[in-house]
Each structure stands twice: as structure tokens, then as C-alpha cells.
Amino acid sequence: MLEKMIFGRYVPGNSFVHRLDPRSKLLFIFLFIIAVFLANNTMTYGLLLAFTLLVIFISRIRLYFLFNGLKPILFLIVFTLLMHFLFTKEGAVLLDLKIFKIYEEGVRQGIFISIRFLVLVLMTTVLTLTTSPISITDGMETLLNPLKRVKLPVHELALMMSIALRFIPTLMDETDKILKAQLARGSDLTSGTIKERIRAVVPLLVPLFVSAFKRAEDLAIAMEVRGYRGGEGRTRYRQLNWQGRDTLVIIIFIVLVAALFWLRGGS
Amino acid sequence: MKEILSLDHVSYTYESEDGESRKAIDDVSFTVWDGEWIAIVGHNGSGKSTLAKMMIGLLFPEEGSVNVFLEKLDAENIWDIRSRIGIVFQNPDNQFVGSTVQDDVAFALENNGVPFEQMVPRVHESLAQVNMAGFLDHEPHHLSGGQKQRVAIAGALAMQPKLLILDEATSMLDPQGRDEVIKVVDDLKRTTGLTVISITHDLEEVLLADKVIVMNDGKLMLTGKPEEIFAHGEELEAIGLDLPFASRLSRYLRQAGVEIQGEHTTEEELVNELWTSHFNK
Ligand SMILES: Nc1ncnc2c1ncn2[C@@H]1O[C@H](COP(=O)(O)OP(=O)(O)OP(=O)(O)O)[C@@H](O)[C@H]1O
Ligand SMILES: [Mg+2]
């Protein structure tokens, strides 16, 4: 299940968005998150929403996957919307329900904030749906490369990340196996007081940790005998290549920001 | 013939907390020649993995020396020598570093600074050599144990090693996976003249070897051709090793008074002798 939460996300495809270099995508998303805060009126929020929908359309993601990514955040959006409806008391009264009144400004603010949320979540979901975790790691590594000068172990972090991603399914299988072995021995994880349940988890975690350490040791040996000595002097098998379409993405971003500034209401 | 590897009066003791230290390897010497297939057998804890670790410089002997490609292994040349030896360990999952098959095969190439242009053909070639060419983008958890071990072999081959060490590389596999791996190594040995040292419990693998080394409690007990080794049936069983079915049967037959001339390690040989034996009288 957890595997689905992390991996079920990437859906291979061949759209314009899929084929972009992970660096341009990461850069775009990062800047986009900042740019979203430029919006402050109907026009600008409308533009952001339209742009996001356009990206989704271009990426040809099935809406089902998108909605899955959205589910956990939906509650938050509805909650913010309601809070604004109930507690913002500015502008004309739209609806008078005796117990409370809904004001125009409340509705406006509520909708704006919801769009902001929605746009951010949709965009990052598009990123994770169209980019494999390993590409994201690769992109991060190259983008963060300049930080090596300030002694940030960029290569090591990226390697750790990719090994962690690679071992998640293995450890999942293992957890499953241990769980079944303990269930077969009469361990009960689904009933009893919280204390009892926590106690039942211990026999699950201990073998899992023991084996994870054993794996880590084996892996370290396997890496060493294959000549791993850290990032120094290492070449890369995975090549990223920045193409025309990646530059286009950055130009589109600049145009978008210009448009946001232009349509933005003075404040 | 060229020498590939030799151990010269090598000993090793692990440091243990309880102070009670027994030599894991005790005065072991042998030489491996170019193109040979060596099988190392021995009971659990007899020191086989310790030997393998010394051959690749993960451990250094306390006494004696390990010579690889006629160079004494030391802290100076260890990375160079490692780049010319391939080693595959027991657990298929714990030695798969890359996130896909091709990444894993390229791992040693990346570490040794091989330029990208050379990496691609080498990855493809190595995978073809182990019959895994169609699996470039597969992720490890979608592969069988035998497939993972073959990828591990490809990862070693990518560096074009002269020597391949297998430390119980087939012991966690099902019979089919084991056969696949053995076949791949056997083919490689025949087509490329690769030198193979295989640490194993599997009798079939032992029979493929040119020379067998039997380890017992850290000491080298016997060495010789498989037939010669299996002639020492009782001694082998005394230290907890299995014998091929044909060897065991020959011994029982002999004990029962049937005259058997040669040493047979395969059923076919034994059957051949048995059905002709009557005529020889
Ligand atoms: N890291 C270690 N620390 C202490 N003692 C060790 C260590 N590794 C191995 N030993 C001991 O050294 C001896 C030889 O171990 P080794 O792993 O070489 O045996 P092996 O022949 O490979 O056994 P197996 O067939 O189980 O793989 C054993 O008695 C073992 O308990
Ligand atoms: Mg061992």
C-alpha cells in the first residue's frame, strides 16, 4: 500500500511533459511555486488555473491518477473554503442564514486560496506523475551540484536517495513476509488495547531492522568491491540532456510571470 | 601457463570480543592458473568466504601473502586489482545497487571513471553475455533471483575481468535459477577463457571444476580433480560434505562386495561400468 503511495505515482508516457529534462521540470515547479503568490485578483488566479489545466491537458495524464494525487489534499481545500465562508466578514452580504452571514469577500478569498492550493498540488502531482523518482533524483543532483562548493554532499545524498528508492520494494516484501510469519505464530495486530498493539509491533520491527542492517552491510561490501570510492572521478551512466523544449519551458515561465505582473491588481 | 592468483601461507584470525580467537584461515597456499575453474568446498564456517574476501582485498592476511596477477595485494594497488576481478556474492538482493538493470551493470564502470561513450556498448555486451539483453530497464524487484545473479555477473563482466569469483552465488536460488547461472558461467569460461573461482555447496558445480579445494576448519584439507576428491568419500562425509549420488552408491556397492574399478561421479559412468562389469570377468 505504501508502495502505491510512493511509486504508484509515476505513470510512464510519451507526452511533451514526460519527455522534458527533469532539471527543467524541477526548476519550473520550484519557480512556479513562488510565482503563484503573485496572483491577487480574479484575472491572475484565472490565468494560473487555466495554465495548470493546459499543462495537465498536454501531459495527457489520466484524470483518475490526478484525482488520486489530489485526494489527501481535497479535505484541506474544502476546509479552507468553509473557514473563509464562515469567518471573513468583509464586503456585501451574499446570503443571510440567520445564524450567520456569508460575505462577498469571504467567498472571494476562499475561492482564491483554494485555487492557490489546487494549482500547487496539481502542478507537483503532474511532476511526480510524469517523472520517475530516479530521474527526479538525477535532476536534483545536477541542479544542486553548485552547492558542493559549500560542502553539501550532493552526490552522497543523491546516491542515498536512489538506494533508498531501490530498497523500498525489497523491504516491503520483507515486512510482508515477517508479518505473515508472526501472524502464523498467533501474533495479533488488529485487536487489543493500544499498548498491546504497540507491543505486537515489536516482534515485527526487530527482525526487519536486523535484516536491514545485514543488507546495508552486504550492500556496502558489494559497492566497495565494484570500486565505489565516493563521487570523486566518477562518470555518469545516466545522461541528462537539455534540449530546445527545456529552454522553451523556461521561456514560457518568464512569459507567465510577465503576464501575472501585468494583470495583477495594484495593492 | 600464466598465474592468475596465488595464496602463499595465508592465515587470518577475526578479532572476537570474548577473547577466544580461532584461526579462520590457517596456513593456506594454492595457485590458480589462467583459464582454470576452481571450486572451493567446505562446511559452514570453514573459512571459504574469508578466503574470497582476502582475494579481493576486503581483508588482508595476518601472515603470508595474496598475489593477484603476480602482484602482491596491498593497500596501494587494491583499487586497480579490484577493477580487474569480478565477484558475485550470495544474496541476489543485497548486491543490486542500481535502480534498473542497466544502471546496476554500469555501476562499476561509473566508479572506475569509464567515459559514457564506452559505457553504453559495454553494458549492452555484458548483458548479452548473460542472456539478459532484453531487461535493460527492469527494476530489481521484478526479476527472479537467478536473473538478479546474472545481472550481478554482467556487472562484473562489464569491467572485462580476468577472474570471476562466485561466493555461493547460486545457494539462494531455486534449481532453475541455479542452472541458468551455472550455464552462463560455463559458457563464459568456454568462450572467453575466463578464470573462475566458485565457492559452492552445489555438487553439480563442483563437477564442472578443473580443480577442487576442500576447506576444513580454516585449513586446506584436500585439493585435486573432482574425481580424485570424491574418491575420499568417507573423509568428506566426516567433515559434513555431500557426495554425488554415483560416488555414494559406488562406495556402498564396494562395501557390499561388488567390484568397481574406477571412481565415478556421474550416474552414467557408473551405469556404464556396472552393465559391462560382468563381461570383464
Ligand atoms: N566478521 C566476522 N567476525 C568474527 N568472526 C567471523 C566473521 N566472519 C566470519 N567469522 C568466523 O570465521 C570463520 C569462517 O567464516 P567464513 O564466513 O569464512 O566461513 P564460510 O566457509 O564462508 O561459511 P559459510 O559456508 O557459512 O558461508 C567462522 O568460524 C566464522 O564464525
Ligand atoms: Mg560464506
Short mmCIF file of N, CA, C and O in Angstrom, two decimals, chain B residues 165-280:
data_model
loop_
_atom_site.label_atom_id
_atom_site.label_comp_id
_atom_site.label_asym_id
_atom_site.label_seq_id
_atom_site.Cartn_x
_atom_site.Cartn_y
_atom_site.Cartn_z
N ILE B 165 35.00 -14.40 -9.25
CA ILE B 165 34.84 -15.17 -8.02
C ILE B 165 33.34 -15.24 -7.69
O ILE B 165 32.66 -14.22 -7.72
N LEU B 166 32.85 -16.42 -7.42
CA LEU B 166 31.45 -16.58 -7.04
C LEU B 166 31.41 -17.12 -5.61
O LEU B 166 31.84 -18.24 -5.37
N ASP B 167 30.95 -16.31 -4.67
CA ASP B 167 30.86 -16.79 -3.29
C ASP B 167 29.44 -17.28 -3.02
O ASP B 167 28.58 -16.52 -2.63
N GLU B 168 29.23 -18.55 -3.22
CA GLU B 168 27.92 -19.18 -3.07
C GLU B 168 26.85 -18.42 -3.84
O GLU B 168 25.74 -18.22 -3.35
N ALA B 169 27.20 -18.01 -5.04
CA ALA B 169 26.29 -17.18 -5.83
C ALA B 169 25.00 -17.90 -6.20
O ALA B 169 24.02 -17.26 -6.56
N THR B 170 24.99 -19.23 -6.12
CA THR B 170 23.78 -19.94 -6.52
C THR B 170 23.02 -20.51 -5.34
O THR B 170 21.97 -21.12 -5.51
N SER B 171 23.53 -20.30 -4.12
CA SER B 171 22.95 -21.05 -3.00
C SER B 171 21.57 -20.56 -2.57
O SER B 171 20.84 -21.27 -1.92
N MET B 172 21.19 -19.33 -2.97
CA MET B 172 19.85 -18.87 -2.58
C MET B 172 18.85 -19.01 -3.73
O MET B 172 17.74 -18.49 -3.64
N LEU B 173 19.26 -19.68 -4.79
CA LEU B 173 18.39 -19.75 -5.97
C LEU B 173 17.63 -21.06 -6.03
O LEU B 173 18.06 -22.07 -5.48
N ASP B 174 16.52 -21.04 -6.75
CA ASP B 174 15.80 -22.29 -6.99
C ASP B 174 16.56 -23.07 -8.07
O ASP B 174 17.43 -22.51 -8.74
N PRO B 175 16.25 -24.36 -8.24
CA PRO B 175 17.04 -25.17 -9.17
C PRO B 175 17.14 -24.56 -10.56
O PRO B 175 18.20 -24.58 -11.18
N GLN B 176 16.05 -23.96 -11.03
CA GLN B 176 16.07 -23.39 -12.37
C GLN B 176 17.02 -22.20 -12.44
O GLN B 176 17.86 -22.11 -13.34
N GLY B 177 16.93 -21.31 -11.45
CA GLY B 177 17.82 -20.16 -11.41
C GLY B 177 19.26 -20.59 -11.31
O GLY B 177 20.15 -20.01 -11.94
N ARG B 178 19.51 -21.64 -10.54
CA ARG B 178 20.86 -22.13 -10.37
C ARG B 178 21.42 -22.65 -11.69
O ARG B 178 22.54 -22.33 -12.07
N ASP B 179 20.59 -23.42 -12.39
CA ASP B 179 21.03 -23.94 -13.68
C ASP B 179 21.35 -22.82 -14.66
O ASP B 179 22.35 -22.88 -15.38
N GLU B 180 20.50 -21.78 -14.67
CA GLU B 180 20.73 -20.65 -15.58
C GLU B 180 22.09 -20.02 -15.29
O GLU B 180 22.88 -19.75 -16.20
N VAL B 181 22.34 -19.79 -14.00
CA VAL B 181 23.59 -19.11 -13.63
C VAL B 181 24.79 -19.98 -13.98
O VAL B 181 25.77 -19.51 -14.56
N ILE B 182 24.71 -21.28 -13.63
CA ILE B 182 25.84 -22.17 -13.91
C ILE B 182 26.11 -22.24 -15.40
O ILE B 182 27.26 -22.18 -15.84
N LYS B 183 25.02 -22.29 -16.18
CA LYS B 183 25.20 -22.39 -17.63
C LYS B 183 25.89 -21.14 -18.17
O LYS B 183 26.81 -21.24 -18.99
N VAL B 184 25.46 -19.99 -17.69
CA VAL B 184 26.06 -18.74 -18.15
C VAL B 184 27.56 -18.71 -17.84
O VAL B 184 28.38 -18.37 -18.70
N VAL B 185 27.92 -19.11 -16.62
CA VAL B 185 29.34 -19.07 -16.24
C VAL B 185 30.12 -20.08 -17.06
O VAL B 185 31.23 -19.81 -17.53
N ASP B 186 29.54 -21.25 -17.24
CA ASP B 186 30.21 -22.30 -18.01
C ASP B 186 30.46 -21.84 -19.45
O ASP B 186 31.56 -21.99 -19.97
N ASP B 187 29.43 -21.23 -20.06
CA ASP B 187 29.60 -20.71 -21.43
C ASP B 187 30.69 -19.66 -21.49
O ASP B 187 31.53 -19.66 -22.39
N LEU B 188 30.65 -18.75 -20.51
CA LEU B 188 31.65 -17.68 -20.49
C LEU B 188 33.05 -18.24 -20.41
O LEU B 188 33.96 -17.80 -21.10
N LYS B 189 33.19 -19.22 -19.54
CA LYS B 189 34.51 -19.80 -19.35
C LYS B 189 35.00 -20.40 -20.66
O LYS B 189 36.14 -20.23 -21.05
N ARG B 190 34.09 -21.09 -21.35
CA ARG B 190 34.50 -21.74 -22.59
C ARG B 190 34.75 -20.75 -23.71
O ARG B 190 35.69 -20.91 -24.48
N THR B 191 33.93 -19.69 -23.79
CA THR B 191 34.09 -18.78 -24.92
C THR B 191 35.16 -17.72 -24.68
O THR B 191 35.82 -17.29 -25.62
N THR B 192 35.33 -17.28 -23.44
CA THR B 192 36.27 -16.18 -23.23
C THR B 192 37.51 -16.58 -22.44
O THR B 192 38.40 -15.76 -22.23
N GLY B 193 37.57 -17.82 -21.98
CA GLY B 193 38.74 -18.24 -21.22
C GLY B 193 38.84 -17.59 -19.85
O GLY B 193 39.92 -17.48 -19.27
N LEU B 194 37.68 -17.15 -19.34
CA LEU B 194 37.63 -16.54 -18.02
C LEU B 194 38.07 -17.54 -16.94
O LEU B 194 37.74 -18.72 -17.02
N THR B 195 38.82 -17.06 -15.98
CA THR B 195 39.19 -17.90 -14.84
C THR B 195 38.09 -17.77 -13.79
O THR B 195 37.64 -16.66 -13.51
N VAL B 196 37.64 -18.90 -13.25
CA VAL B 196 36.52 -18.86 -12.31
C VAL B 196 36.90 -19.53 -11.00
O VAL B 196 37.46 -20.62 -10.99
N ILE B 197 36.63 -18.84 -9.90
CA ILE B 197 36.75 -19.48 -8.59
C ILE B 197 35.36 -19.51 -8.01
O ILE B 197 34.76 -18.45 -7.79
N SER B 198 34.83 -20.70 -7.80
CA SER B 198 33.46 -20.74 -7.31
C SER B 198 33.39 -21.47 -5.98
O SER B 198 33.81 -22.60 -5.84
N ILE B 199 32.91 -20.72 -5.00
CA ILE B 199 32.72 -21.28 -3.67
C ILE B 199 31.32 -21.83 -3.65
O ILE B 199 30.38 -21.12 -4.02
N THR B 200 31.16 -23.09 -3.30
CA THR B 200 29.84 -23.67 -3.53
C THR B 200 29.54 -24.87 -2.65
O THR B 200 30.43 -25.51 -2.11
N HIS B 201 28.24 -25.11 -2.49
CA HIS B 201 27.79 -26.34 -1.85
C HIS B 201 27.19 -27.27 -2.89
O HIS B 201 26.78 -28.37 -2.57
N ASP B 202 27.11 -26.76 -4.11
CA ASP B 202 26.38 -27.49 -5.13
C ASP B 202 27.29 -28.47 -5.85
O ASP B 202 28.30 -28.10 -6.44
N LEU B 203 26.91 -29.75 -5.81
CA LEU B 203 27.78 -30.79 -6.35
C LEU B 203 27.94 -30.68 -7.85
O LEU B 203 29.00 -30.94 -8.41
N GLU B 204 26.88 -30.26 -8.51
CA GLU B 204 26.96 -30.11 -9.96
C GLU B 204 28.04 -29.10 -10.34
O GLU B 204 28.79 -29.30 -11.30
N GLU B 205 28.09 -28.02 -9.56
CA GLU B 205 29.11 -27.01 -9.81
C GLU B 205 30.50 -27.57 -9.56
O GLU B 205 31.44 -27.26 -10.28
N VAL B 206 30.61 -28.38 -8.53
CA VAL B 206 31.92 -28.96 -8.20
C VAL B 206 32.39 -29.84 -9.35
O VAL B 206 33.56 -29.81 -9.73
N LEU B 207 31.47 -30.58 -9.94
CA LEU B 207 31.86 -31.50 -11.01
C LEU B 207 32.32 -30.76 -12.27
O LEU B 207 33.04 -31.30 -13.09
N LEU B 208 31.87 -29.50 -12.42
CA LEU B 208 32.28 -28.72 -13.58
C LEU B 208 33.71 -28.21 -13.44
O LEU B 208 34.34 -27.79 -14.41
N ALA B 209 34.21 -28.21 -12.21
CA ALA B 209 35.51 -27.57 -11.95
C ALA B 209 36.66 -28.40 -12.49
O ALA B 209 36.57 -29.61 -12.65
N ASP B 210 37.79 -27.69 -12.76
CA ASP B 210 39.01 -28.39 -13.13
C ASP B 210 39.71 -28.87 -11.87
O ASP B 210 40.39 -29.89 -11.88
N LYS B 211 39.56 -28.09 -10.82
CA LYS B 211 40.27 -28.42 -9.59
C LYS B 211 39.35 -28.08 -8.42
O LYS B 211 38.62 -27.10 -8.46
N VAL B 212 39.40 -28.92 -7.39
CA VAL B 212 38.57 -28.68 -6.21
C VAL B 212 39.48 -28.47 -5.02
O VAL B 212 40.50 -29.14 -4.87
N ILE B 213 39.11 -27.48 -4.20
CA ILE B 213 39.86 -27.25 -2.96
C ILE B 213 38.89 -27.49 -1.81
O ILE B 213 37.81 -26.91 -1.78
N VAL B 214 39.26 -28.40 -0.91
CA VAL B 214 38.38 -28.69 0.21
C VAL B 214 38.93 -28.01 1.45
O VAL B 214 40.08 -28.20 1.84
N MET B 215 38.09 -27.18 2.06
CA MET B 215 38.49 -26.48 3.28
C MET B 215 37.86 -27.15 4.49
O MET B 215 36.71 -27.58 4.45
N ASN B 216 38.62 -27.24 5.57
CA ASN B 216 38.07 -27.77 6.81
C ASN B 216 38.66 -26.99 7.96
O ASN B 216 39.88 -26.95 8.13
N ASP B 217 37.79 -26.34 8.74
CA ASP B 217 38.24 -25.55 9.89
C ASP B 217 39.39 -24.60 9.56
O ASP B 217 40.36 -24.52 10.32
N GLY B 218 39.28 -23.92 8.45
CA GLY B 218 40.30 -22.92 8.12
C GLY B 218 41.54 -23.49 7.46
O GLY B 218 42.43 -22.74 7.05
N LYS B 219 41.62 -24.81 7.38
CA LYS B 219 42.80 -25.41 6.75
C LYS B 219 42.42 -26.01 5.40
O LYS B 219 41.28 -26.44 5.20
N LEU B 220 43.40 -26.01 4.51
CA LEU B 220 43.19 -26.67 3.24
C LEU B 220 43.35 -28.17 3.48
O LEU B 220 44.41 -28.62 3.90
N MET B 221 42.27 -28.94 3.24
CA MET B 221 42.34 -30.34 3.58
C MET B 221 42.76 -31.19 2.39
O MET B 221 43.58 -32.09 2.52
N LEU B 222 42.15 -30.91 1.24
CA LEU B 222 42.42 -31.71 0.05
C LEU B 222 42.39 -30.80 -1.15
O LEU B 222 41.71 -29.79 -1.15
N THR B 223 43.14 -31.16 -2.18
CA THR B 223 42.96 -30.48 -3.44
C THR B 223 43.23 -31.45 -4.57
O THR B 223 44.05 -32.36 -4.42
N GLY B 224 42.49 -31.30 -5.65
CA GLY B 224 42.65 -32.23 -6.77
C GLY B 224 41.48 -32.15 -7.72
O GLY B 224 40.59 -31.32 -7.56
N LYS B 225 41.51 -33.01 -8.72
CA LYS B 225 40.41 -33.07 -9.68
C LYS B 225 39.16 -33.59 -8.96
O LYS B 225 39.28 -34.31 -7.98
N PRO B 226 37.95 -33.24 -9.47
CA PRO B 226 36.74 -33.71 -8.79
C PRO B 226 36.72 -35.21 -8.52
O PRO B 226 36.36 -35.63 -7.42
N GLU B 227 37.14 -36.03 -9.51
CA GLU B 227 37.10 -37.49 -9.30
C GLU B 227 38.03 -37.89 -8.15
O GLU B 227 37.69 -38.73 -7.33
N GLU B 228 39.21 -37.26 -8.13
CA GLU B 228 40.16 -37.58 -7.07
C GLU B 228 39.59 -37.21 -5.70
O GLU B 228 39.74 -37.96 -4.73
N ILE B 229 38.94 -36.05 -5.67
CA ILE B 229 38.39 -35.60 -4.40
C ILE B 229 37.30 -36.55 -3.91
O ILE B 229 37.28 -36.96 -2.76
N PHE B 230 36.40 -36.92 -4.84
CA PHE B 230 35.28 -37.74 -4.40
C PHE B 230 35.69 -39.18 -4.08
O PHE B 230 34.92 -39.93 -3.50
N ALA B 231 36.95 -39.55 -4.43
CA ALA B 231 37.45 -40.85 -4.02
C ALA B 231 37.64 -40.90 -2.50
O ALA B 231 37.64 -41.96 -1.90
N HIS B 232 37.77 -39.69 -1.88
CA HIS B 232 37.94 -39.64 -0.42
C HIS B 232 36.57 -39.52 0.24
O HIS B 232 36.38 -38.71 1.15
N GLY B 233 35.65 -40.36 -0.23
CA GLY B 233 34.28 -40.24 0.23
C GLY B 233 34.09 -40.12 1.73
O GLY B 233 33.46 -39.19 2.21
N GLU B 234 34.69 -41.06 2.46
CA GLU B 234 34.44 -41.06 3.90
C GLU B 234 34.96 -39.82 4.60
O GLU B 234 34.30 -39.27 5.47
N GLU B 235 36.17 -39.41 4.19
CA GLU B 235 36.72 -38.20 4.82
C GLU B 235 35.82 -36.99 4.58
O GLU B 235 35.62 -36.17 5.46
N LEU B 236 35.29 -36.90 3.35
CA LEU B 236 34.42 -35.77 3.04
C LEU B 236 33.15 -35.81 3.87
O LEU B 236 32.71 -34.80 4.40
N GLU B 237 32.58 -37.00 3.97
CA GLU B 237 31.35 -37.10 4.75
C GLU B 237 31.63 -36.82 6.22
O GLU B 237 30.78 -36.26 6.92
N ALA B 238 32.82 -37.17 6.68
CA ALA B 238 33.17 -36.92 8.07
C ALA B 238 33.21 -35.43 8.39
O ALA B 238 32.92 -35.01 9.51
N ILE B 239 33.54 -34.58 7.40
CA ILE B 239 33.52 -33.14 7.68
C ILE B 239 32.22 -32.51 7.17
O ILE B 239 32.12 -31.29 7.02
N GLY B 240 31.22 -33.35 6.94
CA GLY B 240 29.89 -32.81 6.69
C GLY B 240 29.62 -32.39 5.26
O GLY B 240 28.78 -31.54 5.01
N LEU B 241 30.32 -32.96 4.30
CA LEU B 241 30.04 -32.61 2.91
C LEU B 241 29.24 -33.72 2.23
O LEU B 241 29.35 -34.89 2.60
N ASP B 242 28.49 -33.32 1.25
CA ASP B 242 27.72 -34.29 0.47
C ASP B 242 28.59 -34.89 -0.61
O ASP B 242 29.56 -34.30 -1.05
N LEU B 243 28.19 -36.07 -1.06
CA LEU B 243 28.87 -36.68 -2.21
C LEU B 243 27.85 -36.79 -3.33
O LEU B 243 26.66 -36.90 -3.07
N PRO B 244 28.33 -36.83 -4.57
CA PRO B 244 27.39 -37.07 -5.66
C PRO B 244 26.78 -38.46 -5.46
O PRO B 244 27.43 -39.35 -4.90
N PHE B 245 25.55 -38.61 -5.94
CA PHE B 245 24.85 -39.87 -5.77
C PHE B 245 25.67 -41.06 -6.26
O PHE B 245 25.80 -42.07 -5.58
N ALA B 246 26.30 -40.90 -7.44
CA ALA B 246 27.06 -42.01 -8.03
C ALA B 246 28.25 -42.40 -7.13
O ALA B 246 28.53 -43.59 -6.95
N SER B 247 28.91 -41.42 -6.54
CA SER B 247 30.04 -41.72 -5.67
C SER B 247 29.59 -42.50 -4.44
O SER B 247 30.23 -43.45 -4.00
N ARG B 248 28.46 -42.03 -3.89
CA ARG B 248 27.96 -42.68 -2.69
C ARG B 248 27.57 -44.12 -2.99
O ARG B 248 27.92 -45.05 -2.27
N LEU B 249 26.88 -44.27 -4.13
CA LEU B 249 26.41 -45.61 -4.50
C LEU B 249 27.60 -46.54 -4.74
O LEU B 249 27.62 -47.69 -4.28
N SER B 250 28.65 -46.03 -5.43
CA SER B 250 29.83 -46.87 -5.68
C SER B 250 30.40 -47.37 -4.35
O SER B 250 30.80 -48.52 -4.22
N ARG B 251 30.42 -46.44 -3.39
CA ARG B 251 31.03 -46.85 -2.13
C ARG B 251 30.22 -47.95 -1.45
O ARG B 251 30.75 -48.94 -0.97
N TYR B 252 28.89 -47.74 -1.43
CA TYR B 252 28.04 -48.75 -0.80
C TYR B 252 28.18 -50.09 -1.53
O TYR B 252 28.24 -51.14 -0.91
N LEU B 253 28.26 -50.01 -2.87
CA LEU B 253 28.38 -51.25 -3.64
C LEU B 253 29.69 -51.97 -3.29
O LEU B 253 29.73 -53.17 -3.11
N ARG B 254 30.73 -51.15 -3.18
CA ARG B 254 32.02 -51.73 -2.83
C ARG B 254 31.95 -52.40 -1.46
O ARG B 254 32.44 -53.51 -1.26
N GLN B 255 31.32 -51.67 -0.52
CA GLN B 255 31.18 -52.24 0.82
C GLN B 255 30.40 -53.55 0.78
O GLN B 255 30.64 -54.47 1.55
N ALA B 256 29.46 -53.62 -0.17
CA ALA B 256 28.64 -54.82 -0.28
C ALA B 256 29.35 -55.90 -1.09
O ALA B 256 28.76 -56.95 -1.39
N GLY B 257 30.57 -55.66 -1.50
CA GLY B 257 31.35 -56.68 -2.16
C GLY B 257 31.32 -56.66 -3.67
O GLY B 257 31.87 -57.54 -4.32
N VAL B 258 30.68 -55.61 -4.27
CA VAL B 258 30.70 -55.52 -5.73
C VAL B 258 32.01 -54.87 -6.15
O VAL B 258 32.42 -53.86 -5.58
N GLU B 259 32.67 -55.48 -7.14
CA GLU B 259 33.94 -54.90 -7.57
C GLU B 259 33.69 -53.73 -8.51
O GLU B 259 33.02 -53.87 -9.52
N ILE B 260 34.20 -52.58 -8.14
CA ILE B 260 34.09 -51.42 -9.03
C ILE B 260 35.48 -50.85 -9.22
O ILE B 260 36.19 -50.58 -8.24
N GLN B 261 35.86 -50.66 -10.48
CA GLN B 261 37.25 -50.26 -10.76
C GLN B 261 37.46 -48.77 -10.52
O GLN B 261 38.17 -48.36 -9.61
N GLY B 262 36.85 -47.96 -11.38
CA GLY B 262 37.17 -46.52 -11.37
C GLY B 262 36.38 -45.76 -10.32
O GLY B 262 35.59 -46.32 -9.58
N GLU B 263 36.65 -44.41 -10.28
CA GLU B 263 35.85 -43.52 -9.45
C GLU B 263 34.82 -42.86 -10.34
O GLU B 263 35.18 -42.27 -11.36
N HIS B 264 33.57 -42.96 -9.98
CA HIS B 264 32.55 -42.38 -10.85
C HIS B 264 31.83 -41.26 -10.14
O HIS B 264 31.41 -41.41 -9.00
N THR B 265 31.70 -40.14 -10.84
CA THR B 265 30.98 -39.03 -10.24
C THR B 265 29.61 -38.83 -10.89
O THR B 265 28.77 -38.15 -10.34
N THR B 266 29.42 -39.43 -12.07
CA THR B 266 28.09 -39.31 -12.68
C THR B 266 27.45 -40.68 -12.77
O THR B 266 28.14 -41.69 -12.84
N GLU B 267 26.12 -40.66 -12.74
CA GLU B 267 25.39 -41.91 -12.78
C GLU B 267 25.68 -42.67 -14.06
O GLU B 267 25.78 -43.89 -14.06
N GLU B 268 25.84 -41.91 -15.15
CA GLU B 268 26.06 -42.55 -16.43
C GLU B 268 27.32 -43.41 -16.43
O GLU B 268 27.31 -44.57 -16.83
N GLU B 269 28.41 -42.81 -15.91
CA GLU B 269 29.66 -43.56 -15.84
C GLU B 269 29.50 -44.83 -15.03
O GLU B 269 29.96 -45.90 -15.41
N LEU B 270 28.83 -44.69 -13.90
CA LEU B 270 28.66 -45.84 -13.02
C LEU B 270 27.85 -46.93 -13.70
O LEU B 270 28.21 -48.11 -13.68
N VAL B 271 26.75 -46.50 -14.33
CA VAL B 271 25.90 -47.46 -15.03
C VAL B 271 26.71 -48.17 -16.11
O VAL B 271 26.66 -49.39 -16.25
N ASN B 272 27.51 -47.39 -16.84
CA ASN B 272 28.34 -47.99 -17.88
C ASN B 272 29.28 -49.07 -17.33
O ASN B 272 29.43 -50.12 -17.91
N GLU B 273 29.88 -48.77 -16.20
CA GLU B 273 30.77 -49.78 -15.64
C GLU B 273 29.98 -50.99 -15.17
O GLU B 273 30.37 -52.14 -15.40
N LEU B 274 28.86 -50.72 -14.52
CA LEU B 274 28.09 -51.83 -13.96
C LEU B 274 27.60 -52.80 -15.03
O LEU B 274 27.71 -54.01 -14.89
N TRP B 275 27.07 -52.23 -16.12
CA TRP B 275 26.48 -53.17 -17.10
C TRP B 275 27.53 -53.87 -17.94
O TRP B 275 27.28 -54.88 -18.56
N THR B 276 28.76 -53.33 -17.94
CA THR B 276 29.81 -54.03 -18.68
C THR B 276 30.65 -54.92 -17.76
O THR B 276 31.40 -55.75 -18.22
N SER B 277 30.52 -54.70 -16.43
CA SER B 277 31.43 -55.37 -15.50
C SER B 277 31.37 -56.89 -15.60
O SER B 277 32.37 -57.57 -15.44
N HIS B 278 30.18 -57.38 -15.92
CA HIS B 278 30.02 -58.82 -15.98
C HIS B 278 30.88 -59.46 -17.05
O HIS B 278 31.43 -60.53 -16.86
N PHE B 279 31.02 -58.70 -18.17
CA PHE B 279 31.81 -59.25 -19.29
C PHE B 279 33.29 -59.32 -18.96
O PHE B 279 34.02 -60.09 -19.50
N ASN B 280 33.73 -58.39 -18.08
CA ASN B 280 35.16 -58.29 -17.83
C ASN B 280 35.70 -59.42 -16.96
O ASN B 280 36.88 -59.52 -16.71
#
